[in-house]
Coordinates of C-alpha atoms in Angstrom, one line a residue:
Chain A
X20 CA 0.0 0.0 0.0
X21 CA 3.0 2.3 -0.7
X22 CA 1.4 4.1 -3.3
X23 CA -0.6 7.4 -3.3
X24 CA -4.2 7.1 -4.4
X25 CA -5.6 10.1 -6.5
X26 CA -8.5 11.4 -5.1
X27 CA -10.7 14.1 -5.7
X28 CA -10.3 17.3 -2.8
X29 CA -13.3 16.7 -0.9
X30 CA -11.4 14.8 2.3
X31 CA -9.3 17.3 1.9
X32 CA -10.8 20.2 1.6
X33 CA -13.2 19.2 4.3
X34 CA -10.3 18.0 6.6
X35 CA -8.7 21.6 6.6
X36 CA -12.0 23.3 7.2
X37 CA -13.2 21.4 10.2
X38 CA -9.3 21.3 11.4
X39 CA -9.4 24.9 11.4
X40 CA -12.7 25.2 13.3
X41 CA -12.0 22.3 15.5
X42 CA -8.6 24.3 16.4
X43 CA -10.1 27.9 16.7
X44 CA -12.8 26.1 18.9
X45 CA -9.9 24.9 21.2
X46 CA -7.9 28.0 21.5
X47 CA -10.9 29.7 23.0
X48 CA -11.6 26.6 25.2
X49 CA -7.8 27.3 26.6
X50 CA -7.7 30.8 27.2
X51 CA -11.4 30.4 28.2
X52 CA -10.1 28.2 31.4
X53 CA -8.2 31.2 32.6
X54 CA -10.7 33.4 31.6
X55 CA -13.4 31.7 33.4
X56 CA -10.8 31.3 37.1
X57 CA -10.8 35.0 36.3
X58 CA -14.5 36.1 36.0
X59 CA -15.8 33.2 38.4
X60 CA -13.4 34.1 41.3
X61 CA -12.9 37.9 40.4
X62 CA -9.4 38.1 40.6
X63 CA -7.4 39.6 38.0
X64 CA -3.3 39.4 37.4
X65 CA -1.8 43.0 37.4
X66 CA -1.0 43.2 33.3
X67 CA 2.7 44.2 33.9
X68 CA 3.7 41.3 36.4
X69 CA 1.7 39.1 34.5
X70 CA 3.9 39.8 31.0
X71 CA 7.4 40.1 33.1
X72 CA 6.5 36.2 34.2
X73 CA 5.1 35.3 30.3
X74 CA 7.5 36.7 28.3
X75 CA 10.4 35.0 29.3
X76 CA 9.5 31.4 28.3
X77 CA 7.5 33.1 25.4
X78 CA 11.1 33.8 24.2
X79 CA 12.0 30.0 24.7
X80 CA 8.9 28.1 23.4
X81 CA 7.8 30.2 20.7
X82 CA 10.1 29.8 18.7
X83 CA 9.9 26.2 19.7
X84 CA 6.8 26.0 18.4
X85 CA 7.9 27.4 14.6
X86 CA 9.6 24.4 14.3
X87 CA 7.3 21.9 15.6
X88 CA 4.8 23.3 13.4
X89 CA 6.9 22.6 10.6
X90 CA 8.7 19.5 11.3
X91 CA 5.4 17.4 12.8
X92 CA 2.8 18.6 10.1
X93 CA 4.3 16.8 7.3
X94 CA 4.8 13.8 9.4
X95 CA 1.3 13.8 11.1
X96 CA -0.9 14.8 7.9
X97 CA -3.2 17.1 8.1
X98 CA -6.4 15.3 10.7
X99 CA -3.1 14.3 12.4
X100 CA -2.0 17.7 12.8
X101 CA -5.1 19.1 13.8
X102 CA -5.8 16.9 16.3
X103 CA -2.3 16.2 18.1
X104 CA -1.9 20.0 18.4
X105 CA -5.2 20.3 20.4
X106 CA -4.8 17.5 22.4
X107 CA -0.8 17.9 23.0
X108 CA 2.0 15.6 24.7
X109 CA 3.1 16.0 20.3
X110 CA 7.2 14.4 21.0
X111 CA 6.7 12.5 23.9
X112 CA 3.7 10.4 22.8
X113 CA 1.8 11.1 19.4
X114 CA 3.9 11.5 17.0
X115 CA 5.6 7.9 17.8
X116 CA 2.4 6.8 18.0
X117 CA 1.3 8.0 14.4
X118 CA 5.2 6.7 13.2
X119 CA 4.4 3.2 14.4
X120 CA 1.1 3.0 13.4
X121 CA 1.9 4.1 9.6
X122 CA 5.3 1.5 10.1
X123 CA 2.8 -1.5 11.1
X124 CA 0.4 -0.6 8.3
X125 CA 3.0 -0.1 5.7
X126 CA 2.0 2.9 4.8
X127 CA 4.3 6.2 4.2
X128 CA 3.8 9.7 6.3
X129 CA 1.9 12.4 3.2
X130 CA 0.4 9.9 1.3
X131 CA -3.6 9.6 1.5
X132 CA -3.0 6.2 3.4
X133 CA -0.5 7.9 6.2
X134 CA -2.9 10.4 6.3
X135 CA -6.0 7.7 7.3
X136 CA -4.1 5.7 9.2
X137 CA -2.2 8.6 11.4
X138 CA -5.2 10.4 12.1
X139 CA -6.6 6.8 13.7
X140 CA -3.9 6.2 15.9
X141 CA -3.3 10.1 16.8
X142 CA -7.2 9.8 17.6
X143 CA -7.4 6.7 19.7
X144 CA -3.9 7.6 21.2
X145 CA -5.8 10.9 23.3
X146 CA -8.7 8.7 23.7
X147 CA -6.7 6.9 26.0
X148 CA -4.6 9.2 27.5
X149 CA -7.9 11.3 28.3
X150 CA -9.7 8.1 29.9
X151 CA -6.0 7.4 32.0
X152 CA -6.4 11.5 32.8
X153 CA -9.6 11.2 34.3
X154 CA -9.2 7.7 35.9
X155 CA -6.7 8.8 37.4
X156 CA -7.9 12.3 38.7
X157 CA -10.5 10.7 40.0
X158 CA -8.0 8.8 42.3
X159 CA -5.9 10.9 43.3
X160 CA -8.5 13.7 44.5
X161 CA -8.6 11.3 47.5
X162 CA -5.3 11.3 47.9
X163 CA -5.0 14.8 47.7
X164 CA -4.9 15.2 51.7
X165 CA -1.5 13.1 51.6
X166 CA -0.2 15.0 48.5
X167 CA -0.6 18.0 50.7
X168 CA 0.8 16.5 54.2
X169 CA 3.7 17.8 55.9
X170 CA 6.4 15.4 54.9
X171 CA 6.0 15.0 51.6
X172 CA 6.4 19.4 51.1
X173 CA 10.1 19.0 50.9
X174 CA 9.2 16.9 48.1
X175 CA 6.8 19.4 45.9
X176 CA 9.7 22.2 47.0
X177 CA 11.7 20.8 44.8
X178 CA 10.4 19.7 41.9
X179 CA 12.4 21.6 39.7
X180 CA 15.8 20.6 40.3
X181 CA 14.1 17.1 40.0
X182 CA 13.0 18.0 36.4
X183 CA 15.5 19.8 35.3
X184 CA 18.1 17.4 36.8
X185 CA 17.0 14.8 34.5
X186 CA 16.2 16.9 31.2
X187 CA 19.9 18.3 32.2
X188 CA 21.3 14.8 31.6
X189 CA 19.1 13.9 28.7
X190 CA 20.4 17.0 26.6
X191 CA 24.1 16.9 27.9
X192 CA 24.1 13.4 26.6
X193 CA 22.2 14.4 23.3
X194 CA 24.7 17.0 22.5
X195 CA 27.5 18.1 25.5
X196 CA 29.1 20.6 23.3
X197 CA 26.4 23.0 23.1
X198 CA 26.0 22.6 27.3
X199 CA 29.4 24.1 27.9
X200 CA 28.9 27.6 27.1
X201 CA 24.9 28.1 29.3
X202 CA 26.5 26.0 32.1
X203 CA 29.8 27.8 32.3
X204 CA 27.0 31.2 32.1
X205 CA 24.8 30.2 34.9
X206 CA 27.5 29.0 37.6
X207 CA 29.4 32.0 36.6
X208 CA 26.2 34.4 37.6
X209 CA 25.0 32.2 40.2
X210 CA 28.7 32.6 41.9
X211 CA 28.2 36.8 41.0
X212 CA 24.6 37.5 41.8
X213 CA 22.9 34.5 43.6
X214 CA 19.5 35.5 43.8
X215 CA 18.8 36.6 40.0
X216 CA 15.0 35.9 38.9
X217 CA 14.7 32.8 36.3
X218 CA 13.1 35.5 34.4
X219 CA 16.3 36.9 33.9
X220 CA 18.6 33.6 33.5
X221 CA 16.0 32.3 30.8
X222 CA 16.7 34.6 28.3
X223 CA 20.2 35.2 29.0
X224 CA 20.9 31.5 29.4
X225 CA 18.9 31.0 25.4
X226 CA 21.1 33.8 23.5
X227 CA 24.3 33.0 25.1
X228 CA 23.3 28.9 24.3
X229 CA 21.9 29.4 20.6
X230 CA 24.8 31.9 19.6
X231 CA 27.9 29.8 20.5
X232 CA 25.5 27.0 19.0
X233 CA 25.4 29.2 15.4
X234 CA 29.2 30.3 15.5
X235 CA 30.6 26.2 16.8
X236 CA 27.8 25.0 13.8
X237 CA 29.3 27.4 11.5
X238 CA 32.6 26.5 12.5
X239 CA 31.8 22.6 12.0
X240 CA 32.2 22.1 15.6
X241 CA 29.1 20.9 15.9
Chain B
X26 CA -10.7 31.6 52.1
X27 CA -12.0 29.2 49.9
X28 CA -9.4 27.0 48.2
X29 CA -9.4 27.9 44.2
X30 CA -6.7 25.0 43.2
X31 CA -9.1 22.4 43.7
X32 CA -12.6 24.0 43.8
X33 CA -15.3 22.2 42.0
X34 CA -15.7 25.1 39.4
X35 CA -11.9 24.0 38.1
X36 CA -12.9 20.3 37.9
X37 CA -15.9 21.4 36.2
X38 CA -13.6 23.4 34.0
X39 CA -11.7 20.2 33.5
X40 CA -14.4 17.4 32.8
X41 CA -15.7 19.6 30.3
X42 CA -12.4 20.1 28.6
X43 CA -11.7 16.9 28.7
X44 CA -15.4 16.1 27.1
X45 CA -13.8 18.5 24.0
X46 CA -11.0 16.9 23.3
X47 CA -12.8 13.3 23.5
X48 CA -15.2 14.7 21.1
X49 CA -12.7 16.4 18.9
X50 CA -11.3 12.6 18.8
X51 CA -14.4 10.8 17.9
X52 CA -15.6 13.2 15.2
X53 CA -11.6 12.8 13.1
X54 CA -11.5 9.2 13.7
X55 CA -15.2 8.8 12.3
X56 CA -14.2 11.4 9.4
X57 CA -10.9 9.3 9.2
X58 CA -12.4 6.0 8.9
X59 CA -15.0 7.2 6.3
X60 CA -12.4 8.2 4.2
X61 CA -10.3 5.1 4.2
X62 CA -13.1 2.9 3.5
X63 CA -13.7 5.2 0.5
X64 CA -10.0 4.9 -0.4
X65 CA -10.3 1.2 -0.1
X66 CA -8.2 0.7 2.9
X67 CA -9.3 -2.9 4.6
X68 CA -11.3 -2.2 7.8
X69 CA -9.0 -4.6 9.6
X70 CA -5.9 -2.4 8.6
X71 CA -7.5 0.6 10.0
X72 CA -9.1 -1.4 13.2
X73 CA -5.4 -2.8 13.6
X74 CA -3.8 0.9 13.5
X75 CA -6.3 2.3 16.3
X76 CA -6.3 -0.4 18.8
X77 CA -2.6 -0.8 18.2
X78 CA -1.9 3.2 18.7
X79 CA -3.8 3.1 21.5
X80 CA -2.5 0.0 23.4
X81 CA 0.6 1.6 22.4
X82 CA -0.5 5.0 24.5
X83 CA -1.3 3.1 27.8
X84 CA 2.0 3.4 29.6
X85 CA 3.0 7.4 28.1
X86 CA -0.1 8.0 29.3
X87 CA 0.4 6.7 32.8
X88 CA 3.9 9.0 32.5
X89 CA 1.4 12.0 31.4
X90 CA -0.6 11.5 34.6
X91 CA 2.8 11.4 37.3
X92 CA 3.1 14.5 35.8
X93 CA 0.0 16.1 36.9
X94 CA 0.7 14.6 40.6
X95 CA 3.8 16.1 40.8
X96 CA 2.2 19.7 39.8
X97 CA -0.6 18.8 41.6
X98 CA 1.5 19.8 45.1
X99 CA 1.9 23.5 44.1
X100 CA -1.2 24.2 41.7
X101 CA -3.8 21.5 42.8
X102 CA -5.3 18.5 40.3
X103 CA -7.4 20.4 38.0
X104 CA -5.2 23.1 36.3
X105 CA -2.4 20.5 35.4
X106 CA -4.7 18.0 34.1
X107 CA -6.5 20.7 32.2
X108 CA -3.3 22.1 31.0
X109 CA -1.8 18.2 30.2
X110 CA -4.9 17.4 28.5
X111 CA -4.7 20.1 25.7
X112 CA -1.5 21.4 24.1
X113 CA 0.4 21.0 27.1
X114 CA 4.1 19.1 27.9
X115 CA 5.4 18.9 31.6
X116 CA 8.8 20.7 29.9
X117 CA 6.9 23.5 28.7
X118 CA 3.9 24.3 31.9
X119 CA 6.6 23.5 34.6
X120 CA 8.9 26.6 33.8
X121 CA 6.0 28.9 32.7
X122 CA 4.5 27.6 35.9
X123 CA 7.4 29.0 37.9
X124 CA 8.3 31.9 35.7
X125 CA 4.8 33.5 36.6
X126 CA 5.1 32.5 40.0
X127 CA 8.8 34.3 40.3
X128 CA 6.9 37.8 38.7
X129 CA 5.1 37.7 41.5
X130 CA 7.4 37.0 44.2
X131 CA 6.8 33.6 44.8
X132 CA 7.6 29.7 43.5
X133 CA 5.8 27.2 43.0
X134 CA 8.0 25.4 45.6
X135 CA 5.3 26.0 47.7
X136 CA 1.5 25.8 47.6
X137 CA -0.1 28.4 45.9
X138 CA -2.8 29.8 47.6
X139 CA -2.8 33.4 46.4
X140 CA -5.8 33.6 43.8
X141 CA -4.3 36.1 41.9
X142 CA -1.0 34.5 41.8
X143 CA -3.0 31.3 40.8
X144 CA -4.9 33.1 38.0
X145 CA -1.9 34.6 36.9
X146 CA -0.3 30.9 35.8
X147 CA -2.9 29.8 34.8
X148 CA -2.8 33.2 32.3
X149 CA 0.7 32.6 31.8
X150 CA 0.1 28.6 30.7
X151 CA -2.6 28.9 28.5
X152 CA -1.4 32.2 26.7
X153 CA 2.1 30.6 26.6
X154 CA 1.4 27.2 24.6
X155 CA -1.4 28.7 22.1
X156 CA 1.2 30.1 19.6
X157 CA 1.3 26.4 17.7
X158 CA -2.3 26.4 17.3
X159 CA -2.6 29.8 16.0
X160 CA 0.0 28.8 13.6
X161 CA -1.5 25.4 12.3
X162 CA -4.9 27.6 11.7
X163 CA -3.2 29.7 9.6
X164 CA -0.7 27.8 7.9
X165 CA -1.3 23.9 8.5
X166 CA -3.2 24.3 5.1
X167 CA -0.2 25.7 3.1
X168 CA 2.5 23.4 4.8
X169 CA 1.0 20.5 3.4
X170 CA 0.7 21.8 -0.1
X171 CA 4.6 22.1 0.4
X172 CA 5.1 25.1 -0.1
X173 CA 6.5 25.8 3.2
X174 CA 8.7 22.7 3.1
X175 CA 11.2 24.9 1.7
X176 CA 11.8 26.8 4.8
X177 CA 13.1 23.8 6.9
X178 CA 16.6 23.1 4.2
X179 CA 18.4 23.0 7.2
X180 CA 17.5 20.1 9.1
X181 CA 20.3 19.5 10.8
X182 CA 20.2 23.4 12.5
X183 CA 16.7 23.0 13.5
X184 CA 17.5 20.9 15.5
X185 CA 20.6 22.4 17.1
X186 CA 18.4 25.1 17.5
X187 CA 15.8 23.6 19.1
X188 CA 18.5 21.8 22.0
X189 CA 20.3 25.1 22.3
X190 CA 17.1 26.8 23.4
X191 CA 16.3 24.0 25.3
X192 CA 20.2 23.9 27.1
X193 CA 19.3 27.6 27.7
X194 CA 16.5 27.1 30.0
X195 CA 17.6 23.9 31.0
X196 CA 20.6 26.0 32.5
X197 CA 19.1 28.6 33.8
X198 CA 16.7 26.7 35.8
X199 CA 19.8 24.8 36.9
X200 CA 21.9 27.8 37.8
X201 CA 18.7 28.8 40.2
X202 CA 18.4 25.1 41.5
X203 CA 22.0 25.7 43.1
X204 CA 20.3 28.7 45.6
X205 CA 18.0 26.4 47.2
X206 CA 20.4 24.8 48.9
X207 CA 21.6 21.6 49.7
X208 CA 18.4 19.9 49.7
X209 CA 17.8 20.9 46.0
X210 CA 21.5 20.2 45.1
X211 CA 21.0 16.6 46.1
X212 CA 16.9 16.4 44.7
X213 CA 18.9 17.4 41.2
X214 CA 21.8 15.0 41.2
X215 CA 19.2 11.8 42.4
X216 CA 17.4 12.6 39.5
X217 CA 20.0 12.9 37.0
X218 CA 21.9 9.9 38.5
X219 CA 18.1 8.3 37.7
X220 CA 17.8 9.6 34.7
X221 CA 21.6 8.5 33.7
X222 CA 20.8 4.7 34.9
X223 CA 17.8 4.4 32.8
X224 CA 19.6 5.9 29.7
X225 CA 22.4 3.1 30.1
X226 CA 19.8 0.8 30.4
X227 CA 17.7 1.9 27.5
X228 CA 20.5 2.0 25.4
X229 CA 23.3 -0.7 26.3
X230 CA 20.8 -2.9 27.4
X231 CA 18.1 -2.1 24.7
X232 CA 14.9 -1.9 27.4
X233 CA 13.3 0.8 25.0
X234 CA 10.1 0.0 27.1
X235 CA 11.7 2.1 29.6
X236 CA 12.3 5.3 27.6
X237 CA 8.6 6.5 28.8
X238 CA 9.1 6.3 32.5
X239 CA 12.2 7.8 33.1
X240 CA 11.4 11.2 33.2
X241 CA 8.8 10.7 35.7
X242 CA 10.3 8.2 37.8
X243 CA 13.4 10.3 38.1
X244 CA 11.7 13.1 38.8
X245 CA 9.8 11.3 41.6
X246 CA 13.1 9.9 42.8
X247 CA 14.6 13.4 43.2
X248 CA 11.6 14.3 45.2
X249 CA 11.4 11.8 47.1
X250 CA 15.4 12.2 48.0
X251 CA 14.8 15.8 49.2
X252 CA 11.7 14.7 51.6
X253 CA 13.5 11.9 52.8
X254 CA 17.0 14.4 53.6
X255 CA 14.6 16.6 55.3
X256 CA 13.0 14.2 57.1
X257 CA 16.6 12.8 58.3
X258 CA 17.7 16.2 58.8
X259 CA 14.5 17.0 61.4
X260 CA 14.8 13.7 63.3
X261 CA 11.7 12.5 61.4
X262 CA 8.2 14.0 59.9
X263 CA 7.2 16.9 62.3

């Protein structure tokens, strides 16, 4: 089933359509959640504080997102797309999901086929993560008074050193080169000004990383 | 004061998200399924890819939910199941999480219980991730047509780019770990001596299988270092 199937636009056409108000439909879902904590409780961030704490990662994921958006879409198709960018979680768990499915199948990512058979497995793929979601929301709102006890604050405190512990280790390995420079940054501040804001260190720590990145690239360090 | 975290409005919020995107789900793969029947694609084939992809989506999903439990500490259940059940990654709605929380002179190292400091992340989340799907509505149509395939030559950069970025933050978040202290110091190293294990095992031993848990289980082991330090540290839980 390798081979691309000629078909008039309809799918197509309707795919992209629906897509589009499927998506629109979910980004005022999303911004309607904060919207609606806003109303319902009547409280309302101070604008300024609230962009000095956005823009920072803004800086970081936007970008990110540029090139998700251009490096998924091919792969997923285009139900595929509109779907797994709703419903998230894109790298860690649908796209190899849509992969493997089109693998099993024998079928090849932008043909009408890949198309079919990766909007399926994107589809049933947040079908089950949603039912594991809720399952498991459901259980754990009982346990909420032990998530919450004394002992186990310590634990929440320090969450991020526990992420970023890990994701350290996962991109030193990946690529320990491009580390150097951001680490080298960060200890150096840290030692200099201990208590800067990670509002600060984000952005500083992204320019100082992707420019020794472009100049050891350009170099064929890299 | 009534707590907002987990207030029934916010699971109401959430059971009805989550009723979207199961929707949203049914309708493509109905759509889907329609289309490859019509395209002559056997009903088994197609039966074979959704049960597979979803048997397949059992155990990253389990991962997906330790991630809402260990946000669920700092911002309650709802908001992080909301926010992991649309758009969302733990890498991306952990630092914007923060990041809002430090504008306003706090962390989520600690409960939030400050509605406005509570509205404000989940501002700073949702705003954050909707950039992709404001893209794909207005381009997802054209990228397929290829003519946008032009603009990603440079494979090989993208992707450098991409860990740079990700090395930035990944650094500064680390550079900010070292202030909290010896407890954090040692909740980062458990974790990325975790996270080092698994990747020996998932790559000299080939346990692929693996590869979904260890972010979340070295995570959890970090944590779990730091409360059991502290506990050690007071004599035992006070």
């Amino acid at each position: 089933m390798n081979t691309s199937v000629r078909t008039g636009k309809s799918y197509d056409e309707t795919i992209h359509r629906n897509g589009r108000i499927w998506m629109i439909a979910a980004i005022c879902i999303t911004q309607g959640v904060p919207l609606a904590i806003s109303l319902y409780f009547g409280v309302w961030p101070p604008l300024g504080k609230l962009i000095a704490g956005l823009l920072p990662t803004m800086l970081v994921f936007w970008p990110i997102a540029i090139v998700e958006v251009l490096t998924f879409t091919p792969m997923l198709g285009s139900g595929g797309t509109y779907l797994g960018f709703v419903t998230g979680n894109l790298s860690n768990l649908k796209v190899p999901a849509a992969i493997s499915a089109m693998q099993q199948a024998g079928v090849e990512p932008s043909t009408k086929e890949g198309e079919i058979i990766s909007t399926l497995a994107i589809g049933a793929s947040s079908l089950v993560t949603n039912v594991v979601l809720v399952s498991g929301v459901l259980l754990m709102s009982y346990l909420l008074p032990i998530l919450e006890s004394p002992a186990l604050k310590p634990a929440f405190a320090n969450l991020l050193p526990a992420l970023f512990g890990a994701l350290g280790v996962v991109f030193i390995s990946k690529n320990w080169k491009i580390s150097v420079a951001p680490l080298a940054l960060m200890i150096g501040l840290f030692a200099a000004m201990p208590s800067l804001p990670v509002g600060i260190l984000i952005p500083a720590g992204a320019l100082v990383s992707i420019g020794v990145a472009r100049i050891m690239y350009k170099r064929k360090m890299l | 004061m009534i707590d907002i975290r987990n207030s029934p409005f916010l699971f109401g919020l959430g059971a009805f998200v989550a009723l979207f995107v199961t929707a949203q789900s049914l309708v493509f793969i109905a759509a889907a399924w329609k289309e490859g029947k019509r395209l002559g694609i056997p009903s088994a084939t197609m039966r074979k890819a959704l049960v597979g992809s979803g048997t397949f989506s059992v155990v990253p999903s389990i991962a997906i939910l330790l991630a809402v439990l260990t946000l669920a500490g700092a911002l309650g259940l709802p908001l992080p199941w909301i926010r992991l059940s649309v758009v969302g990654a733990i890498t991306y709605e952990l630092p914007a999480a923060e990041t809002a929380a430090q504008a306003f002179g706090t962390s989520i190292k600690s409960t939030i219980s400050d509605p406005t400091v509570f509205s404000a992340i989940a501002w700073a989340m949702s705003l954050g991730s909707v950039f992709a799907m404001v893209l794909i509505t207005l381009f997802a149509k054209r990228i397929q047509s290829g003519i946008h395939k032009a603009q990603l030559k440079d494979t090989k950069w993208a992707g450098l780019l991409i860990s740079a970025m990700f090395m930035g933050l990944i650094s500064a978040f680390l550079g900010s770990a070292l202030g909290g202290g010896l407890v954090s110091i040692l909740a980062l190293l458990a974790s990325a001596a975790t996270m080092a294990i698994f990747g020996l095992l998932i790559k000299k031993a080939k346990m692929a299988k693996l590869e979904n848990f260890a972010m979340p289980v070295s995570m959890i082991t970090g944590m779990a270092v730091a409360a059991l330090y502290t506990i050690a540290r007071n004599g035992g839980v006070r």
